[in-house]
PDB file of C-alpha atoms in Angstrom:
ATOM      1  CA  GLY I   1       0.000   0.000   0.000  1.00  0.00           C
ATOM      2  CA  ILE I   2       0.813   3.665   0.088  1.00  0.00           C
ATOM      3  CA  PHE I   3       2.441   3.498   3.552  1.00  0.00           C
ATOM      4  CA  GLN I   4       4.843   0.774   2.409  1.00  0.00           C
ATOM      5  CA  ARG I   5       5.786   2.940  -0.589  1.00  0.00           C
ATOM      6  CA  VAL I   6       6.392   5.951   1.650  1.00  0.00           C
ATOM      7  CA  GLY I   7       8.645   3.834   3.876  1.00  0.00           C
ATOM      8  CA  ARG I   8      10.607   2.610   0.834  1.00  0.00           C
ATOM      9  CA  MET I   9      10.792   6.209  -0.419  1.00  0.00           C
ATOM     10  CA  ARG I  10      12.337   7.384   2.860  1.00  0.00           C
ATOM     11  CA  ARG I  11      14.908   4.573   2.803  1.00  0.00           C
ATOM     12  CA  SER I  12      15.733   5.185  -0.874  1.00  0.00           C
ATOM     13  CA  PHE I  13      16.173   8.925  -0.459  1.00  0.00           C
ATOM     14  CA  ALA I  14      18.355   8.315   2.593  1.00  0.00           C
ATOM     15  CA  ARG I  15      20.718   6.512   0.199  1.00  0.00           C
ATOM     16  CA  PHE I  16      20.374   9.205  -2.512  1.00  0.00           C
ATOM     17  CA  SER I  17      23.922  10.026  -3.580  1.00  0.00           C
ATOM     18  CA  GLY I  18      23.277  13.743  -3.335  1.00  0.00           C
ATOM     19  CA  LEU I  19      24.463  16.867  -5.070  1.00  0.00           C
ATOM     20  CA  ARG I  20      27.935  17.675  -6.238  1.00  0.00           C
ATOM     21  CA  ASP I  21      29.689  20.975  -6.777  1.00  0.00           C
ATOM     22  CA  VAL I  22      27.117  23.193  -5.031  1.00  0.00           C
ATOM     23  CA  ILE I  23      27.986  26.871  -5.614  1.00  0.00           C
ATOM     24  CA  GLY I  24      26.344  30.294  -5.598  1.00  0.00           C
ATOM     25  CA  THR I  25      25.490  33.354  -3.536  1.00  0.00           C
ATOM     26  CA  LEU I  26      22.209  31.913  -2.204  1.00  0.00           C
ATOM     27  CA  GLY I  27      22.635  31.263   1.515  1.00  0.00           C
ATOM     28  CA  LYS I  28      26.387  31.827   1.258  1.00  0.00           C
ATOM     29  CA  THR I  29      26.687  33.724   4.515  1.00  0.00           C
ATOM     30  CA  THR I  30      24.800  32.457   7.544  1.00  0.00           C
ATOM     31  CA  GLY I  31      22.408  35.111   8.775  1.00  0.00           C
ATOM     32  CA  GLU I  32      22.718  37.179   5.588  1.00  0.00           C
ATOM     33  CA  LYS I  33      19.368  38.418   4.349  1.00  0.00           C
ATOM     34  CA  LEU I  34      18.292  36.787   1.104  1.00  0.00           C
ATOM     35  CA  GLN I  35      18.186  39.270  -1.770  1.00  0.00           C
ATOM     36  CA  LEU I  36      17.019  39.540  -5.358  1.00  0.00           C
ATOM     37  CA  GLY I  37      19.543  37.957  -7.667  1.00  0.00           C
ATOM     38  CA  HIS I  38      20.979  35.486  -5.158  1.00  0.00           C
ATOM     39  CA  TRP I  39      21.518  32.159  -6.913  1.00  0.00           C
ATOM     40  CA  ALA I  40      22.718  28.598  -6.480  1.00  0.00           C
ATOM     41  CA  ALA I  41      23.752  25.840  -8.857  1.00  0.00           C
ATOM     42  CA  CYS I  42      24.820  22.215  -8.730  1.00  0.00           C
ATOM     43  CA  ARG I  43      25.568  19.326 -11.049  1.00  0.00           C
ATOM     44  CA  ARG I  44      24.320  15.739 -11.054  1.00  0.00           C
ATOM     45  CA  VAL I  45      24.362  12.611 -13.196  1.00  0.00           C
ATOM     46  CA  PHE I  46      21.596  10.020 -12.769  1.00  0.00           C
ATOM     47  CA  ASP I  47      22.413   6.363 -13.321  1.00  0.00           C
ATOM     48  CA  TYR I  48      20.243   3.276 -13.777  1.00  0.00           C
ATOM     49  CA  ASP I  49      20.162   2.600 -10.021  1.00  0.00           C
ATOM     50  CA  ASP I  50      18.769   6.081  -9.314  1.00  0.00           C
ATOM     51  CA  VAL I  51      16.037   5.601 -11.914  1.00  0.00           C
ATOM     52  CA  ARG I  52      15.169   2.062 -10.763  1.00  0.00           C
ATOM     53  CA  LYS I  53      14.914   3.151  -7.101  1.00  0.00           C
ATOM     54  CA  PHE I  54      12.747   6.152  -8.001  1.00  0.00           C
ATOM     55  CA  GLY I  55      10.482   3.884 -10.075  1.00  0.00           C
ATOM     56  CA  GLU I  56      10.139   1.399  -7.212  1.00  0.00           C
ATOM     57  CA  VAL I  57       9.356   4.109  -4.682  1.00  0.00           C
ATOM     58  CA  THR I  58       6.799   5.948  -6.817  1.00  0.00           C
ATOM     59  CA  GLY I  59       5.390   2.977  -8.720  1.00  0.00           C
ATOM     60  CA  ASP I  60       6.374   4.549 -12.075  1.00  0.00           C
ATOM     61  CA  MET I  61       7.976   1.514 -13.699  1.00  0.00           C
ATOM     62  CA  ASN I  62       7.361   2.748 -17.264  1.00  0.00           C
ATOM     63  CA  ALA I  63       9.654   0.767 -19.571  1.00  0.00           C
ATOM     64  CA  ILE I  64      10.997   3.923 -21.276  1.00  0.00           C
ATOM     65  CA  HIS I  65      12.882   4.536 -18.022  1.00  0.00           C
ATOM     66  CA  LEU I  66      14.083   0.986 -17.380  1.00  0.00           C
ATOM     67  CA  ASP I  67      14.178  -1.196 -20.509  1.00  0.00           C
ATOM     68  CA  LYS I  68      16.677  -0.245 -23.206  1.00  0.00           C
ATOM     69  CA  ASP I  69      14.933  -2.294 -25.936  1.00  0.00           C
ATOM     70  CA  VAL I  70      11.497  -0.821 -25.266  1.00  0.00           C
ATOM     71  CA  ALA I  71      12.938   2.687 -24.976  1.00  0.00           C
ATOM     72  CA  ALA I  72      14.706   2.231 -28.336  1.00  0.00           C
ATOM     73  CA  SER I  73      11.619   0.859 -30.096  1.00  0.00           C
ATOM     74  CA  ALA I  74       9.613   2.783 -32.655  1.00  0.00           C
ATOM     75  CA  GLN I  75       6.631   2.799 -30.254  1.00  0.00           C
ATOM     76  CA  ASN I  76       8.478   5.187 -27.947  1.00  0.00           C
ATOM     77  CA  PRO I  77       7.116   8.636 -28.921  1.00  0.00           C
ATOM     78  CA  LEU I  78      10.360  10.295 -27.829  1.00  0.00           C
ATOM     79  CA  ASN I  79      12.328   8.223 -30.352  1.00  0.00           C
ATOM     80  CA  LEU I  80      10.047   9.404 -33.139  1.00  0.00           C
ATOM     81  CA  ARG I  81      11.090  12.963 -32.338  1.00  0.00           C
ATOM     82  CA  ARG I  82      14.780  11.965 -32.068  1.00  0.00           C
ATOM     83  CA  GLN I  83      15.107  13.566 -28.659  1.00  0.00           C
ATOM     84  CA  VAL I  84      17.098  10.757 -27.071  1.00  0.00           C
ATOM     85  CA  PRO I  85      20.483   9.389 -28.154  1.00  0.00           C
ATOM     86  CA  GLU I  86      20.599   6.016 -29.902  1.00  0.00           C
ATOM     87  CA  ASP I  87      23.285   4.650 -27.568  1.00  0.00           C
ATOM     88  CA  GLU I  88      21.158   5.320 -24.445  1.00  0.00           C
ATOM     89  CA  PRO I  89      17.441   5.688 -25.206  1.00  0.00           C
ATOM     90  CA  ARG I  90      16.228   5.255 -21.593  1.00  0.00           C
ATOM     91  CA  ILE I  91      15.173   8.511 -19.967  1.00  0.00           C
ATOM     92  CA  VAL I  92      15.304   9.725 -16.382  1.00  0.00           C
ATOM     93  CA  HIS I  93      11.952  10.417 -14.693  1.00  0.00           C
ATOM     94  CA  GLY I  94      11.272  14.146 -15.027  1.00  0.00           C
ATOM     95  CA  LEU I  95      10.203  14.438 -11.393  1.00  0.00           C
ATOM     96  CA  LEU I  96      13.410  12.753 -10.231  1.00  0.00           C
ATOM     97  CA  VAL I  97      15.388  15.455 -12.041  1.00  0.00           C
ATOM     98  CA  ALA I  98      13.082  18.210 -10.722  1.00  0.00           C
ATOM     99  CA  GLY I  99      13.668  16.804  -7.229  1.00  0.00           C
ATOM    100  CA  LEU I 100      17.051  18.513  -7.365  1.00  0.00           C
ATOM    101  CA  PHE I 101      15.348  21.877  -6.776  1.00  0.00           C
ATOM    102  CA  PRO I 102      14.254  21.145  -3.176  1.00  0.00           C
ATOM    103  CA  ALA I 103      17.571  19.349  -2.574  1.00  0.00           C
ATOM    104  CA  LEU I 104      19.403  22.514  -3.596  1.00  0.00           C
ATOM    105  CA  PHE I 105      17.156  24.671  -1.384  1.00  0.00           C
ATOM    106  CA  ALA I 106      17.774  22.339   1.573  1.00  0.00           C
ATOM    107  CA  THR I 107      21.528  22.507   0.999  1.00  0.00           C
ATOM    108  CA  LYS I 108      21.777  26.278   0.570  1.00  0.00           C
ATOM    109  CA  LEU I 109      18.879  27.412   2.800  1.00  0.00           C
ATOM    110  CA  PRO I 110      18.626  24.955   5.714  1.00  0.00           C
ATOM    111  CA  GLY I 111      15.253  25.265   7.421  1.00  0.00           C
ATOM    112  CA  ALA I 112      13.487  26.757   4.394  1.00  0.00           C
ATOM    113  CA  VAL I 113      10.110  25.242   3.495  1.00  0.00           C
ATOM    114  CA  TYR I 114       9.459  24.411  -0.158  1.00  0.00           C
ATOM    115  CA  VAL I 115       5.939  25.826  -0.660  1.00  0.00           C
ATOM    116  CA  SER I 116       5.163  25.509  -4.379  1.00  0.00           C
ATOM    117  CA  GLN I 117       6.664  24.654  -7.752  1.00  0.00           C
ATOM    118  CA  ASP I 118       5.434  24.801 -11.323  1.00  0.00           C
ATOM    119  CA  LEU I 119       7.325  22.887 -13.997  1.00  0.00           C
ATOM    120  CA  ARG I 120       7.569  22.801 -17.774  1.00  0.00           C
ATOM    121  CA  PHE I 121       9.346  19.785 -19.233  1.00  0.00           C
ATOM    122  CA  ARG I 122      10.973  20.911 -22.485  1.00  0.00           C
ATOM    123  CA  ALA I 123      13.082  17.853 -23.357  1.00  0.00           C
ATOM    124  CA  PRO I 124      13.908  14.428 -21.907  1.00  0.00           C
ATOM    125  CA  LEU I 125      17.135  13.570 -20.101  1.00  0.00           C
ATOM    126  CA  ALA I 126      18.894  10.403 -21.231  1.00  0.00           C
ATOM    127  CA  LEU I 127      20.282   8.113 -18.566  1.00  0.00           C
ATOM    128  CA  GLY I 128      23.915   8.909 -17.776  1.00  0.00           C
ATOM    129  CA  ARG I 129      23.900  12.488 -19.091  1.00  0.00           C
ATOM    130  CA  GLY I 130      24.769  15.259 -16.682  1.00  0.00           C
ATOM    131  CA  VAL I 131      22.559  18.144 -15.663  1.00  0.00           C
ATOM    132  CA  LEU I 132      23.287  21.577 -14.267  1.00  0.00           C
ATOM    133  CA  VAL I 133      20.591  22.844 -11.895  1.00  0.00           C
ATOM    134  CA  PHE I 134      20.204  26.603 -11.430  1.00  0.00           C
ATOM    135  CA  VAL I 135      17.907  28.572  -9.102  1.00  0.00           C
ATOM    136  CA  GLN I 136      17.750  32.346  -8.656  1.00  0.00           C
ATOM    137  CA  VAL I 137      15.725  34.670  -6.429  1.00  0.00           C
ATOM    138  CA  LYS I 138      13.442  36.796  -8.617  1.00  0.00           C
ATOM    139  CA  GLU I 139      11.141  38.318  -5.998  1.00  0.00           C
ATOM    140  CA  MET I 140      10.890  38.687  -2.239  1.00  0.00           C
ATOM    141  CA  LEU I 141       7.347  38.258  -0.876  1.00  0.00           C
ATOM    142  CA  ARG I 142       5.493  38.648   2.435  1.00  0.00           C
ATOM    143  CA  GLU I 143       7.841  41.274   3.834  1.00  0.00           C
ATOM    144  CA  GLY I 144      10.901  39.171   3.057  1.00  0.00           C
ATOM    145  CA  THR I 145       9.693  35.929   4.651  1.00  0.00           C
ATOM    146  CA  MET I 146       9.146  34.168   1.317  1.00  0.00           C
ATOM    147  CA  ALA I 147      11.188  34.060  -1.887  1.00  0.00           C
ATOM    148  CA  ALA I 148      10.018  33.413  -5.448  1.00  0.00           C
ATOM    149  CA  LEU I 149      12.723  31.749  -7.541  1.00  0.00           C
ATOM    150  CA  ASP I 150      13.284  30.845 -11.176  1.00  0.00           C
ATOM    151  CA  THR I 151      14.253  27.177 -11.419  1.00  0.00           C
ATOM    152  CA  THR I 152      15.977  25.641 -14.451  1.00  0.00           C
ATOM    153  CA  VAL I 153      17.666  22.360 -15.308  1.00  0.00           C
ATOM    154  CA  TYR I 154      20.149  22.510 -18.186  1.00  0.00           C
ATOM    155  CA  LEU I 155      22.010  19.735 -19.940  1.00  0.00           C
ATOM    156  CA  ASP I 156      25.432  19.996 -18.314  1.00  0.00           C
ATOM    157  CA  GLU I 157      27.801  22.241 -20.220  1.00  0.00           C
ATOM    158  CA  GLU I 158      31.399  22.783 -19.084  1.00  0.00           C
ATOM    159  CA  GLN I 159      31.527  26.315 -20.518  1.00  0.00           C
ATOM    160  CA  MET I 160      28.409  27.276 -18.570  1.00  0.00           C
ATOM    161  CA  TRP I 161      29.736  25.701 -15.364  1.00  0.00           C
ATOM    162  CA  SER I 162      33.056  27.552 -15.752  1.00  0.00           C
ATOM    163  CA  LYS I 163      31.193  30.850 -16.101  1.00  0.00           C
ATOM    164  CA  LEU I 164      29.163  30.138 -12.945  1.00  0.00           C
ATOM    165  CA  ARG I 165      32.285  29.159 -10.988  1.00  0.00           C
ATOM    166  CA  SER I 166      33.926  32.412 -12.044  1.00  0.00           C
ATOM    167  CA  LEU I 167      30.887  34.457 -10.955  1.00  0.00           C
ATOM    168  CA  ASP I 168      30.757  32.522  -7.680  1.00  0.00           C
ATOM    169  CA  SER I 169      34.413  33.179  -6.877  1.00  0.00           C
ATOM    170  CA  GLN I 170      33.795  36.904  -7.441  1.00  0.00           C
ATOM    171  CA  GLY I 171      30.565  36.866  -5.395  1.00  0.00           C
ATOM    172  CA  THR I 172      28.789  38.241  -8.466  1.00  0.00           C
ATOM    173  CA  GLU I 173      25.116  37.833  -9.304  1.00  0.00           C
ATOM    174  CA  VAL I 174      24.032  36.168 -12.536  1.00  0.00           C
ATOM    175  CA  VAL I 175      22.052  38.192 -15.075  1.00  0.00           C
ATOM    176  CA  ASP I 176      19.843  36.826 -17.859  1.00  0.00           C
ATOM    177  CA  ALA I 177      22.441  37.762 -20.476  1.00  0.00           C
ATOM    178  CA  ASP I 178      24.856  35.284 -18.860  1.00  0.00           C
ATOM    179  CA  PHE I 179      22.610  32.416 -19.970  1.00  0.00           C
ATOM    180  CA  GLU I 180      21.224  33.506 -23.345  1.00  0.00           C
ATOM    181  CA  ALA I 181      23.738  31.347 -25.222  1.00  0.00           C
ATOM    182  CA  PHE I 182      22.697  28.285 -23.213  1.00  0.00           C
ATOM    183  CA  ASP I 183      18.913  28.735 -23.412  1.00  0.00           C
ATOM    184  CA  ALA I 184      18.442  25.861 -25.872  1.00  0.00           C
ATOM    185  CA  ARG I 185      20.042  23.500 -23.335  1.00  0.00           C
ATOM    186  CA  GLY I 186      17.276  24.122 -20.759  1.00  0.00           C
ATOM    187  CA  ILE I 187      15.268  20.908 -20.315  1.00  0.00           C
ATOM    188  CA  ILE I 188      13.098  21.810 -17.296  1.00  0.00           C
ATOM    189  CA  ARG I 189      11.942  25.323 -16.412  1.00  0.00           C
ATOM    190  CA  GLY I 190       9.725  26.567 -13.657  1.00  0.00           C
ATOM    191  CA  ASN I 191       9.160  28.787 -10.667  1.00  0.00           C
ATOM    192  CA  ALA I 192       9.233  27.951  -6.973  1.00  0.00           C
ATOM    193  CA  LYS I 193       8.263  29.629  -3.728  1.00  0.00           C
ATOM    194  CA  VAL I 194      10.215  29.013  -0.550  1.00  0.00           C
ATOM    195  CA  LEU I 195       9.230  30.088   2.960  1.00  0.00           C
ATOM    196  CA  LEU I 196      12.387  31.335   4.662  1.00  0.00           C
ATOM    197  CA  PRO I 197      13.454  30.272   8.170  1.00  0.00           C
TER     198      PRO I 197
END
C-alpha cells in the first residue's frame, strides 16, 4: 500500500547520492538576508540505479525509463522525435530530475520550506547524461519571509559551469544575459516559492 511505498521512499532517499559541486550566492553567509539575484547551482548525473529506485518508490515503472529495448523501439514517442540518443534511449523520470530543486534549497537554505513549484518539461534527459541545476531569487514576498525563484535544469555544459564558478568566486550575481547562449540547453523550467526560516 501507500504506507509501504512511503517507507521505501524514505529509505531510498536516505541513500540518494546527493548533489555535487554546489555553488552560488544563495545562503552563502549564515544570517545574511536573502536578496534579489541570489543564486545557487549544482551538477548531477543520474544512473540506472537512481532511476530504478525512483520507479520502485513511486510505482512509475514505465519501460521507457528501465528497458533499453522498449525505450529504443519505434513505439516510444520520444524516439520518433529523435530527442534521445541512440546509444542510451532510456530517460530519467522528469520528477526525479526536478527533485534537485528542493535538494538545492535544503543545501543552501537549511530550514526553508518548499511551498510551491510549477514545472515545464521541455526535453527528456537520457540516462547517464549530466545536468546543471540553477535557481535564482526573482522576488521577495510577504515582507521578506518568502522568496520566489526561477528554477531551471540545463544539460550539463562545461563552458556554462566555468562561467558560474567564475561568478561565484567573485561573489557576483548572474544576469539573464549570462545564460542567453545556453537557453536551448534548458530541459526543465519553472518557478518555486520558498518560505524562509
